[in-house]
Amino acid sequence: MAERSQDSLVAVVMAGGRGTRFWPHSRNARPKQFLAIAGTETLLHQTVRRLDGHVPPERIFVVTTEDLAAETRRMLPELPAENVIVEPEGRNTAPCLALALVQIERKVPGGVMAVLSADHWIGDREIFLEDLDLAVDHAQSAHELVTFGIRPTYPETGYGYIESEGKGPVLQVKAFREKPPADVAMEYLESGRHYWNAGMFVWTLADFREGLEKHAPDVLAPLDAWTAAGAEPSALAAAYGQLPKVAIDVALMEKAGTVAVVPTRFRWSDVGSWPAAIEFHQADSEGNVTRGDTLLLDTHNSAFFGGKRLIAASGVENLIVVDADDALLICHRDRAQTVKQIVERLQAEGRADLL
Amino acid sequence: MAERSQDSLVAVVMAGGRGTRFWPHSRNARPKQFLAIAGTETLLHQTVRRLDGHVPPERIFVVTTEDLAAETRRMLPELPAENVIVEPEGRNTAPCLALALVQIERKVPGGVMAVLSADHWIGDREIFLEDLDLAVDHAQSAHELVTFGIRPTYPETGYGYIESEGKGPVLQVKAFREKPPADVAMEYLESGRHYWNAGMFVWTLADFREGLEKHAPDVLAPLDAWTAAGAEPSALAAAYGQLPKVAIDVALMEKAGTVAVVPTRFRWSDVGSWPAAIEFHQADSEGNVTRGDTLLLDTHNSAFFGGKRLIAASGVENLIVVDADDALLICHRDRAQTVKQIVERLQAEGRADLL
């Protein structure tokens, strides 16, 4: 069964994200997936290497934006250059995946597409591949769109949830639920039937096309017209510009009648903030995480992501310090969500050099 | 009377200090007196400019060490180059002032020497000059060694104290008191008779020579022998190396029978730490002091001495942040005294590049 999956399995890695929450390390030209914030390799490298031996390089595709394409190709020399699919502009995930579809279905007819994120961390590679195969088998046998559901470990209010029904290793989606308030998130956590929606999907190319044609024709038609006209690269921007800016969840998943969900067994993190990244580093006996050259006196529960310079700290607690060549962040550990506001302020002030 | 003082008044500015407490701004090659930490001019500039119109440049002498001499001359182009007197090595204040004596007494016979520190801040220039003249008059008329006493404004335990007796604008020193424990410092504060010893003195050259010959002949004799032998610059190091490493307070002031003290009326600070330097800057409505490029969110009672980069802070309180090209200091406001420990650690680790 695994053999059958692998023969036609195509991986589509969405890698167009910005990740302002890791400023000053993340920048427009160096988004989260290019950073080694969870482990020694970048998240993009980890995502692609996780497929080693399971999906051959020629069937791994990465979708990213124009400005990130060159660096993405440089980071992934094992992939054919044309497998880095370039969005003329970011228009959310439905156009991104429709573009991948029209490019890939010509190359891998009869294929099954696994949609992965370039900037998530996944532990337990073998289990991930088992769960992936389970989803691929179900997509091929039941001809359903398949999503992955992450078992919640706390009442997160920043994710969408998938409410499931049924039993066994593959469940049915009863409903997609929006980001909940805290009390509802707690109910979801306790229900045992709700999963985090991690934006990872598996479907056959044919079922995906059928779903888009039925539920989101405006996302597909301009691309089909572009393909029919010869798929001229120079004409893509005009076609792509016609697509609605919409997430695949809204355009397709929430409208499709039957969607399956595979409750995952691998460990997962979207590494959504500096505190989440800190969790991937071993703290010393004082609770400090340090990278680079540091000298700490009476300092506790803090994280220092150094650059080229010495960071000396004394009498400091619960801080996150991130040192870049042109900017320095000093943030209370409980205020990491405000890093986004800092980036917004810089945008408002026209500080393009720091973005 | 003022005219008479000025005709023979010589200023000797001691400028050999190191000032490790302002790391990472202060370095071996850039000590405290070279920093503009209290105002827009360096403390050295302020010390010399304070004498403008009162002591002509040719009678202002600066004593410093070999490694700082070139920069000191560069910073003070108005002084004759030979007025920057170079100590072959730092051997505390008694040798420093004895060296100044033997160099100056040939140039300004009958002169009166005012000993000033290069790294103290003094407000109220006119009052300072009045107090200085008062001391000069007393030194010339009473032929006593004169010291300045700073009125304590809090029970500082880090300074030596001068216990006075008598009445009027010039008092007598009853005793020099060592750095006191906290309860004694409080007694001194409340007594009204105790003053901080700021290490500023006035005496005639003749009285100073007489005092050294009587109480500290070993500090003077090798220099007199060097002078008698022709004052060859190349022979100074050997002579200087024979002098005991001793402070002028110990070598002379505490032994001299009668010493006068002028209680000062000017505002004074030795700017001994980052928090003291912060006091010289206007804080914003959140209690923050900023220099350079900063972006602050929900940040209070903190000080940011920026360098070339943006410093962004969020949710931060009571921090001192000092950014240099090669090092960054993040220190709780109440732990500024530990900066010295940081420098000691760097010394112990052989990090000469950061010292």
XYZ file of C-alpha atoms in Angstrom:
710
model
C 0.000 0.000 0.000
C 2.824 2.339 0.900
C 4.445 1.496 -2.404
C 1.372 2.478 -4.310
C 1.170 5.841 -2.508
C 4.731 6.706 -3.189
C 4.499 6.061 -6.869
C 2.142 8.925 -7.424
C 2.607 11.052 -4.317
C 3.408 14.693 -4.933
C 4.345 17.078 -2.128
C 3.406 20.727 -2.389
C 5.184 22.843 0.187
C 3.630 26.253 0.710
C 6.546 28.575 1.357
C 5.312 32.090 0.747
C 4.883 33.109 4.383
C 6.238 36.251 5.949
C 6.476 35.522 9.654
C 6.793 39.005 11.108
C 6.744 37.546 14.604
C 10.422 36.625 14.417
C 11.625 40.130 13.789
C 14.426 41.190 13.823
C 15.640 37.811 12.532
C 12.728 37.429 10.136
C 12.538 40.015 7.391
C 10.653 40.351 4.130
C 13.573 38.691 2.369
C 14.198 36.203 5.190
C 10.866 34.841 6.386
C 10.328 32.260 9.084
C 10.820 29.226 6.821
C 14.366 30.428 6.083
C 15.275 30.513 9.798
C 16.755 27.710 11.904
C 14.548 28.576 14.858
C 13.599 25.019 15.753
C 16.672 22.896 15.354
C 19.885 23.380 13.462
C 18.285 23.349 10.009
C 15.853 25.881 8.617
C 12.177 24.927 8.775
C 12.117 24.764 4.965
C 15.027 22.329 4.920
C 13.380 20.220 7.597
C 10.105 20.119 5.664
C 11.772 18.881 2.486
C 14.250 16.502 4.140
C 11.391 14.917 6.087
C 10.251 13.471 2.761
C 13.643 11.898 1.961
C 13.174 8.440 0.513
C 9.411 8.857 0.512
C 8.835 11.439 -2.189
C 11.577 11.845 -4.795
C 12.892 15.362 -5.374
C 11.297 15.622 -8.792
C 7.893 15.248 -7.173
C 8.481 17.800 -4.413
C 7.172 21.243 -5.349
C 7.592 24.434 -3.399
C 5.289 27.389 -3.995
C 6.649 30.761 -3.072
C 6.629 34.367 -4.178
C 8.835 36.060 -6.747
C 11.099 37.766 -4.216
C 11.818 34.537 -2.334
C 12.202 32.209 -5.310
C 15.928 32.617 -5.890
C 16.818 32.020 -2.260
C 14.403 29.072 -2.089
C 16.088 27.449 -5.095
C 19.508 28.147 -3.600
C 18.500 26.494 -0.336
C 17.086 23.424 -2.074
C 19.595 22.484 -4.782
C 18.298 18.910 -4.781
C 15.013 20.058 -6.327
C 14.670 20.740 -10.061
C 14.613 24.536 -10.406
C 11.228 24.448 -12.091
C 9.755 22.693 -9.046
C 9.938 26.008 -7.233
C 6.629 27.416 -8.429
C 6.485 31.182 -8.335
C 3.305 33.014 -7.385
C 3.233 36.382 -9.143
C 1.903 37.750 -5.869
C 0.587 36.422 -2.575
C -3.209 35.877 -2.842
C -3.758 33.447 0.049
C -3.780 29.649 -0.084
C -6.581 28.813 -2.556
C -4.901 30.534 -5.538
C -1.544 29.187 -4.405
C -2.760 25.596 -4.442
C -4.757 26.038 -7.658
C -1.574 27.279 -9.320
C 0.249 24.213 -8.036
C -2.540 22.017 -9.384
C -2.407 23.321 -12.937
C 1.362 23.074 -13.027
C 1.573 19.611 -11.518
C -1.355 17.774 -13.118
C 0.408 17.976 -16.479
C 3.568 16.475 -15.011
C 2.122 13.809 -12.723
C -1.174 12.658 -14.141
C -3.088 10.556 -11.653
C -1.082 11.951 -8.802
C -1.970 12.495 -5.154
C -1.068 15.865 -3.665
C 0.071 16.329 -0.073
C -0.068 19.964 0.959
C 2.541 20.852 3.590
C 3.649 24.046 5.275
C 7.252 25.180 4.969
C 7.314 26.817 8.382
C 5.973 24.176 10.768
C 8.028 21.863 12.921
C 7.204 18.172 12.970
C 8.818 15.648 15.283
C 8.744 11.901 14.691
C 9.480 11.665 11.009
C 8.500 7.996 10.711
C 5.118 8.563 12.324
C 4.566 11.575 10.096
C 5.204 9.426 7.039
C 2.829 6.753 8.337
C 0.108 9.329 8.919
C 0.801 10.760 5.491
C 0.407 7.350 3.868
C -2.811 6.796 5.755
C -4.175 10.016 4.320
C -2.926 9.197 0.835
C -4.531 5.769 0.943
C -7.807 7.271 2.071
C -7.709 10.003 -0.571
C -7.107 7.399 -3.257
C -9.578 4.828 -2.043
C -12.447 7.000 -0.762
C -11.863 9.924 -3.097
C -12.348 12.377 -0.293
C -10.422 15.503 0.499
C -8.331 14.697 3.572
C -7.104 17.091 6.207
C -4.833 16.502 9.174
C -6.035 17.216 12.682
C -3.536 18.012 15.394
C -4.579 16.836 18.858
C -4.808 19.994 21.011
C -2.510 20.036 24.038
C -3.863 23.297 25.493
C -6.843 25.591 24.755
C -5.226 27.616 21.962
C -7.410 30.483 20.756
C -5.246 31.379 17.782
C -5.987 28.323 15.618
C -9.052 27.128 13.732
C -10.438 23.780 14.900
C -11.790 20.728 13.101
C -14.747 19.023 14.752
C -14.745 15.331 13.905
C -17.147 12.471 14.052
C -16.792 8.763 13.560
C -14.213 6.262 14.721
C -11.010 4.675 13.559
C -7.772 6.060 12.173
C -9.591 8.244 9.659
C -12.516 10.349 10.877
C -15.039 12.520 9.123
C -15.083 16.295 9.453
C -18.344 17.403 11.065
C -17.465 21.077 10.890
C -14.603 23.512 10.577
C -14.653 25.890 13.561
C -13.185 29.372 13.590
C -10.645 30.565 16.154
C -12.605 30.210 19.398
C -12.836 32.379 22.500
C -11.055 30.974 25.537
C -14.043 29.193 27.098
C -14.931 27.531 23.808
C -11.312 26.561 23.238
C -11.436 24.840 26.628
C -14.579 22.951 25.601
C -12.872 21.886 22.387
C -9.839 20.723 24.335
C -11.979 18.615 26.634
C -14.325 17.212 23.955
C -11.803 14.800 22.460
C -13.447 15.382 19.099
C -11.789 18.647 18.127
C -8.458 19.023 16.418
C -6.300 21.947 15.434
C -6.468 22.740 11.753
C -2.840 22.858 10.692
C -3.529 23.603 7.032
C -2.114 20.294 5.836
C -4.147 18.377 3.244
C -4.054 15.338 0.997
C -6.178 14.772 -2.095
C -5.892 13.293 -5.533
C -5.235 15.879 -8.192
C -8.483 14.839 -9.844
C -10.552 15.224 -6.688
C -8.938 18.579 -5.968
C -9.760 19.786 -9.495
C -13.304 18.530 -9.162
C -13.714 20.256 -5.813
C -12.414 23.572 -7.095
C -14.532 23.392 -10.225
C -17.605 22.803 -8.107
C -17.026 25.080 -5.114
C -14.482 27.663 -6.225
C -14.549 27.943 -10.029
C -13.318 31.551 -9.909
C -10.093 30.321 -8.328
C -9.461 27.833 -11.115
C -10.946 29.203 -14.351
C -8.409 31.995 -15.049
C -5.579 29.517 -14.504
C -7.185 26.969 -16.802
C -7.537 29.671 -19.432
C -3.894 30.574 -18.980
C -2.903 26.908 -19.359
C -5.078 26.490 -22.432
C -3.394 29.536 -23.980
C 0.011 27.904 -23.668
C 0.961 28.656 -20.069
C 3.168 31.568 -21.068
C 5.111 32.646 -17.950
C 4.745 36.280 -18.978
C 0.956 35.933 -18.986
C 0.632 34.331 -15.572
C 0.555 37.543 -13.564
C -2.507 38.796 -15.416
C -4.347 35.509 -14.890
C -3.284 35.224 -11.268
C -4.381 38.771 -10.565
C -7.963 37.748 -11.383
C -8.120 35.141 -8.620
C -9.963 35.999 -5.418
C -7.767 36.310 -2.333
C -9.154 33.464 -0.314
C -7.961 30.650 1.917
C -8.429 27.071 0.769
C -10.380 26.353 3.954
C -12.995 28.932 3.016
C -12.952 28.385 -0.750
C -13.126 24.612 -0.649
C -12.907 22.686 2.607
C -15.833 24.281 4.377
C -18.015 23.840 1.287
C -17.087 20.291 0.325
C -19.689 17.860 1.584
C -17.488 15.118 2.892
C -13.991 15.764 4.177
C -11.917 13.249 6.062
C -9.565 14.050 8.916
C -6.567 12.020 9.993
C -5.818 12.648 13.657
C -2.061 12.944 13.684
C 0.212 11.070 16.021
C 3.365 13.060 15.352
C 4.463 16.017 17.450
C 3.787 19.339 15.767
C 4.389 23.031 16.308
C 3.788 25.998 14.083
C 6.631 27.755 15.949
C 4.483 30.851 15.942
C 6.500 33.162 18.160
C 9.815 33.639 19.911
C 8.591 31.821 23.058
C 7.629 28.831 20.902
C 11.105 28.864 19.368
C 12.692 29.014 22.813
C 11.022 25.686 23.622
C 13.263 24.047 21.037
C 16.427 25.015 22.920
C 17.832 23.433 26.041
C 17.744 25.922 28.902
C 20.591 26.059 31.425
C 20.106 25.633 35.163
C 18.999 29.260 35.464
C 16.341 28.782 32.815
C 18.299 30.742 30.223
C 18.589 29.881 26.565
C 21.597 31.386 24.826
C 22.870 31.449 21.267
C 26.060 33.275 20.436
C 28.420 35.089 22.761
C 26.823 35.856 26.127
C 27.952 36.780 29.641
C 25.149 36.469 32.189
C 25.145 37.558 35.834
C 22.143 36.791 38.043
C 19.944 36.365 34.993
C 17.015 33.975 34.823
C 14.365 32.548 32.485
C 15.576 34.627 29.607
C 16.565 33.909 26.045
C 19.423 35.516 24.158
C 19.634 34.993 20.438
C 22.926 36.694 19.790
C 24.447 37.987 16.619
C 28.046 38.990 16.108
C 28.462 40.824 19.385
C 28.782 39.916 23.026
C 25.556 40.262 24.974
C 26.226 40.946 28.664
C 23.225 40.848 30.981
C 22.942 41.441 34.707
C 19.930 41.150 36.995
C 17.607 40.356 34.118
C 14.506 38.137 34.194
C 11.961 36.860 31.674
C 13.392 38.674 28.694
C 13.758 37.700 25.084
C 16.725 39.417 23.463
C 17.336 39.088 19.751
C 20.349 40.765 18.253
C 20.653 41.455 14.538
C 23.194 43.567 12.682
C 20.853 46.498 12.250
C 18.296 46.041 15.006
C 17.921 44.754 18.517
C 14.785 43.377 20.174
C 14.329 43.369 23.933
C 10.952 41.960 24.827
C 9.324 40.656 27.965
C 8.640 36.956 27.557
C 4.919 37.533 28.059
C 4.792 40.239 25.388
C 6.159 38.307 22.446
C 2.912 38.831 20.548
C 3.740 42.548 20.403
C 6.645 41.883 18.060
C 4.041 42.042 15.312
C 3.124 45.558 16.464
C 6.754 46.580 16.297
C 6.890 45.432 12.684
C 3.649 47.292 11.951
C 5.093 50.450 13.484
C 8.190 50.103 11.331
C 5.983 49.649 8.263
C 3.937 52.705 9.191
C 7.116 54.712 9.623
C 8.468 53.602 6.250
C 11.504 51.875 7.749
C 11.846 49.514 4.791
C 15.508 48.934 5.618
C 14.451 47.142 8.797
C 11.679 45.030 7.272
C 42.127 89.553 45.109
C 40.708 87.528 42.231
C 43.222 89.187 39.956
C 46.067 88.142 42.162
C 44.891 84.489 42.191
C 44.573 84.296 38.464
C 48.048 85.584 37.796
C 49.671 82.561 39.351
C 46.888 79.958 39.333
C 47.760 76.669 37.696
C 45.187 73.943 37.081
C 46.243 70.317 37.193
C 43.613 68.014 35.768
C 44.082 64.369 36.715
C 42.947 62.405 33.669
C 44.397 58.947 33.982
C 41.212 57.193 35.112
C 39.794 54.027 33.628
C 36.097 54.032 34.518
C 35.135 50.416 33.924
C 31.628 51.165 35.167
C 30.586 52.603 31.833
C 31.320 49.500 29.844
C 30.594 48.869 26.994
C 30.991 52.571 26.178
C 34.065 52.997 28.354
C 37.094 50.979 27.304
C 40.785 51.004 28.164
C 41.362 53.394 25.280
C 38.157 55.361 25.913
C 37.826 55.952 29.647
C 35.056 57.865 31.376
C 36.606 61.313 30.921
C 36.437 60.814 27.146
C 32.672 60.142 27.247
C 29.864 62.670 26.953
C 27.824 60.933 29.636
C 26.747 64.067 31.472
C 25.909 66.647 28.865
C 26.833 67.016 25.242
C 30.562 67.490 25.849
C 32.953 64.950 27.294
C 33.740 65.311 30.987
C 37.333 66.200 30.077
C 36.173 69.004 27.800
C 33.814 70.283 30.460
C 36.579 70.277 33.076
C 38.932 72.345 30.919
C 36.271 74.687 29.469
C 35.037 75.410 32.985
C 38.308 77.317 33.485
C 37.826 79.485 30.372
C 38.828 83.065 31.105
C 39.982 82.120 34.574
C 43.079 80.071 33.916
C 44.812 80.589 30.573
C 45.498 77.463 28.483
C 49.234 77.660 29.044
C 48.646 77.192 32.781
C 46.249 74.285 32.442
C 48.012 70.938 32.748
C 46.520 67.510 32.241
C 48.213 64.442 33.692
C 47.426 61.183 31.986
C 49.006 57.894 31.015
C 51.027 57.084 27.911
C 48.211 55.258 26.105
C 45.757 58.131 26.565
C 48.130 61.032 25.868
C 47.639 61.294 22.107
C 43.852 61.292 22.346
C 43.961 63.758 25.245
C 46.078 66.174 23.183
C 43.758 65.704 20.201
C 40.715 66.513 22.334
C 42.336 69.624 23.818
C 44.025 71.427 20.923
C 43.879 74.728 22.835
C 46.461 73.423 25.325
C 50.196 73.450 24.530
C 51.085 69.832 23.739
C 53.684 69.759 26.527
C 50.979 70.638 29.058
C 49.690 67.095 28.717
C 51.995 65.484 31.257
C 52.514 61.795 30.680
C 52.827 59.381 33.583
C 55.014 56.450 32.535
C 52.504 54.278 34.383
C 49.588 54.745 36.760
C 50.887 54.749 40.372
C 47.953 56.443 42.131
C 47.513 60.160 42.859
C 50.533 61.053 45.021
C 53.129 60.211 42.321
C 50.859 61.782 39.695
C 50.734 65.110 41.543
C 54.412 65.028 42.493
C 55.244 64.615 38.815
C 53.028 67.594 38.024
C 54.802 69.593 40.747
C 58.328 69.057 39.441
C 57.255 69.839 35.886
C 55.250 72.942 36.749
C 57.338 74.609 39.465
C 60.026 75.366 36.885
C 57.499 76.990 34.559
C 55.376 78.906 37.077
C 57.505 79.840 40.046
C 55.393 81.098 42.917
C 52.319 79.433 41.479
C 49.218 78.039 43.155
C 48.049 74.637 42.034
C 44.381 73.625 41.801
C 43.992 69.874 41.491
C 40.874 68.880 39.540
C 39.424 65.603 38.303
C 38.825 65.104 34.605
C 35.825 62.832 35.104
C 33.575 64.727 37.510
C 30.599 66.853 36.594
C 30.255 70.297 38.111
C 27.206 72.515 37.679
C 27.233 76.261 38.329
C 30.465 77.330 36.722
C 30.485 80.814 38.293
C 30.025 79.425 41.790
C 32.742 76.875 41.144
C 35.142 79.650 40.168
C 34.195 81.650 43.271
C 34.839 78.630 45.494
C 38.074 78.021 43.658
C 39.216 81.607 44.269
C 38.279 81.299 47.918
C 40.515 78.251 48.206
C 43.329 79.921 46.281
C 43.190 82.999 48.511
C 43.303 80.842 51.603
C 46.168 78.733 50.282
C 48.158 81.883 49.523
C 47.347 83.790 52.694
C 47.290 81.001 55.300
C 49.781 78.726 53.570
C 47.625 75.716 54.292
C 46.799 72.784 52.061
C 43.159 73.266 51.038
C 40.668 70.592 50.093
C 37.114 70.910 48.841
C 34.252 69.345 50.749
C 31.067 68.383 48.921
C 27.925 68.680 51.034
C 26.427 65.160 51.202
C 22.903 64.852 49.821
C 22.413 61.217 50.843
C 24.314 58.699 53.015
C 26.787 57.528 50.367
C 29.000 54.665 51.547
C 31.318 54.725 48.556
C 33.122 57.999 49.283
C 35.611 59.071 51.924
C 34.424 61.890 54.192
C 36.063 65.009 55.608
C 35.114 65.907 59.159
C 35.359 69.669 59.658
C 35.487 72.059 62.557
C 35.303 75.811 62.800
C 33.076 78.405 61.186
C 33.013 80.643 58.151
C 33.557 80.007 54.439
C 36.786 78.129 55.083
C 36.800 75.418 57.748
C 39.534 73.294 59.269
C 39.796 69.557 58.646
C 39.375 67.700 61.932
C 39.851 64.289 60.341
C 39.678 62.397 57.057
C 37.230 59.499 57.416
C 37.303 56.325 55.363
C 34.313 55.026 53.396
C 31.759 54.453 56.163
C 29.230 51.663 56.764
C 25.620 52.685 56.149
C 24.766 53.679 59.724
C 27.881 55.823 60.051
C 27.205 57.402 56.668
C 23.768 58.366 58.000
C 25.396 59.940 61.080
C 27.772 61.881 58.839
C 24.863 63.055 56.702
C 22.992 64.344 59.736
C 26.005 65.877 61.516
C 26.312 68.883 59.213
C 30.085 68.777 59.773
C 30.983 66.032 57.331
C 31.689 66.489 53.640
C 32.425 64.162 50.775
C 36.096 64.098 49.820
C 36.051 64.723 46.081
C 39.818 64.639 45.646
C 40.048 68.299 44.630
C 42.800 70.355 46.259
C 44.441 73.778 46.184
C 47.897 74.632 47.489
C 50.842 76.803 46.617
C 53.543 74.920 44.804
C 55.918 75.807 47.645
C 53.590 74.480 50.347
C 52.936 71.319 48.355
C 56.671 70.729 47.987
C 57.220 71.384 51.664
C 54.415 68.974 52.588
C 55.762 66.197 50.370
C 59.326 66.705 51.610
C 58.125 66.417 55.171
C 55.461 63.669 54.965
C 56.160 61.776 51.758
C 59.813 62.252 50.798
C 59.878 58.899 48.956
C 57.256 60.247 46.542
C 59.340 63.293 45.704
C 63.038 62.390 45.999
C 63.362 60.188 42.878
C 61.666 62.905 40.812
C 63.924 65.597 42.232
C 66.944 63.453 41.371
C 65.571 63.019 37.847
C 65.095 66.791 37.525
C 68.594 67.492 38.880
C 70.013 65.091 36.296
C 68.479 67.098 33.452
C 64.884 65.803 33.353
C 65.618 63.495 30.455
C 62.272 62.123 29.203
C 63.872 58.742 28.574
C 64.945 58.537 32.218
C 61.554 59.352 33.716
C 60.152 55.833 33.688
C 63.001 54.537 35.851
C 62.542 57.361 38.361
C 58.762 57.058 38.360
C 58.954 53.322 38.903
C 60.636 53.950 42.269
C 57.691 55.926 43.655
C 55.319 54.187 46.057
C 51.811 53.574 44.740
C 49.900 55.745 47.146
C 47.003 58.177 47.147
C 47.686 61.823 47.970
C 45.137 61.602 50.807
C 47.183 58.901 52.513
C 50.647 60.195 51.592
C 50.046 63.795 52.534
C 46.604 65.052 53.534
C 46.037 62.731 56.467
C 49.532 63.451 57.815
C 49.638 67.227 57.378
C 48.846 68.971 60.653
C 46.536 71.656 59.425
C 44.403 71.285 56.332
C 41.623 73.670 55.378
C 38.356 72.641 53.735
C 36.169 74.839 51.562
C 32.568 73.596 51.679
C 31.498 73.856 48.064
C 28.342 75.555 46.922
C 28.352 74.216 43.374
C 26.477 71.092 42.288
C 28.779 68.122 41.837
C 28.632 64.526 40.687
C 31.349 62.000 40.080
C 29.004 60.356 37.543
C 30.072 57.040 38.969
C 27.699 54.672 37.198
C 25.137 54.354 34.442
C 22.252 55.337 36.782
C 24.162 58.516 37.706
C 24.598 59.284 34.001
C 20.887 58.709 33.391
C 20.133 61.536 35.810
C 21.697 63.946 33.329
C 19.123 63.114 30.656
C 15.527 64.256 30.462
C 13.190 61.281 30.829
C 9.990 61.082 28.786
C 6.515 60.728 30.319
C 7.079 56.982 30.763
C 10.309 57.573 32.649
C 12.458 56.427 29.734
C 15.711 58.009 28.640
C 16.659 57.307 25.048
C 19.658 58.111 22.887
C 19.727 56.956 19.300
C 17.097 55.072 17.355
C 14.496 53.446 19.610
C 10.981 52.036 19.318
C 9.363 51.460 22.701
C 6.083 49.704 23.478
C 4.773 49.607 27.042
C 8.246 50.282 28.381
C 8.940 52.234 31.560
C 11.733 53.683 33.706
C 14.394 52.378 31.396
C 17.364 53.906 29.650
C 18.526 53.113 26.141
C 21.911 54.358 25.033
C 21.783 53.317 21.431
C 24.498 52.883 18.901
C 24.050 52.523 15.171
C 21.094 50.162 15.322
C 17.421 50.375 16.158
C 16.594 49.204 19.659
C 13.005 47.937 19.889
C 11.693 47.159 23.364
C 8.352 45.839 24.518
C 7.040 45.269 28.029
C 10.332 46.245 29.607
C 10.873 47.958 32.971
C 13.824 49.307 34.939
C 16.476 48.307 32.441
C 19.648 50.004 31.313
C 20.542 49.067 27.755
C 23.820 50.183 26.238
C 24.579 49.270 22.676
C 28.095 49.365 21.262
C 29.381 48.028 17.965
C 30.911 44.939 19.491
C 28.996 44.483 22.731
C 25.608 45.001 24.276
C 24.790 45.578 27.938
C 21.366 44.792 29.376
C 21.321 45.512 33.075
C 18.650 45.950 35.714
C 18.725 49.517 36.938
C 19.433 48.344 40.489
C 22.391 46.198 39.383
C 24.493 48.822 37.663
C 27.322 48.227 40.122
C 27.727 44.755 38.590
C 28.997 46.257 35.347
C 32.383 46.260 37.040
C 32.059 42.494 37.535
C 31.291 42.051 33.869
C 34.500 43.880 32.986
C 36.419 41.757 35.493
C 35.010 38.594 33.936
C 36.065 39.795 30.501
C 39.543 40.505 31.850
C 39.719 37.060 33.437
C 38.650 35.486 30.149
C 41.281 37.416 28.197
C 38.723 39.243 26.073
C 41.076 42.161 25.422
C 39.121 43.101 22.307
C 36.184 44.069 24.504
C 38.141 45.999 27.118
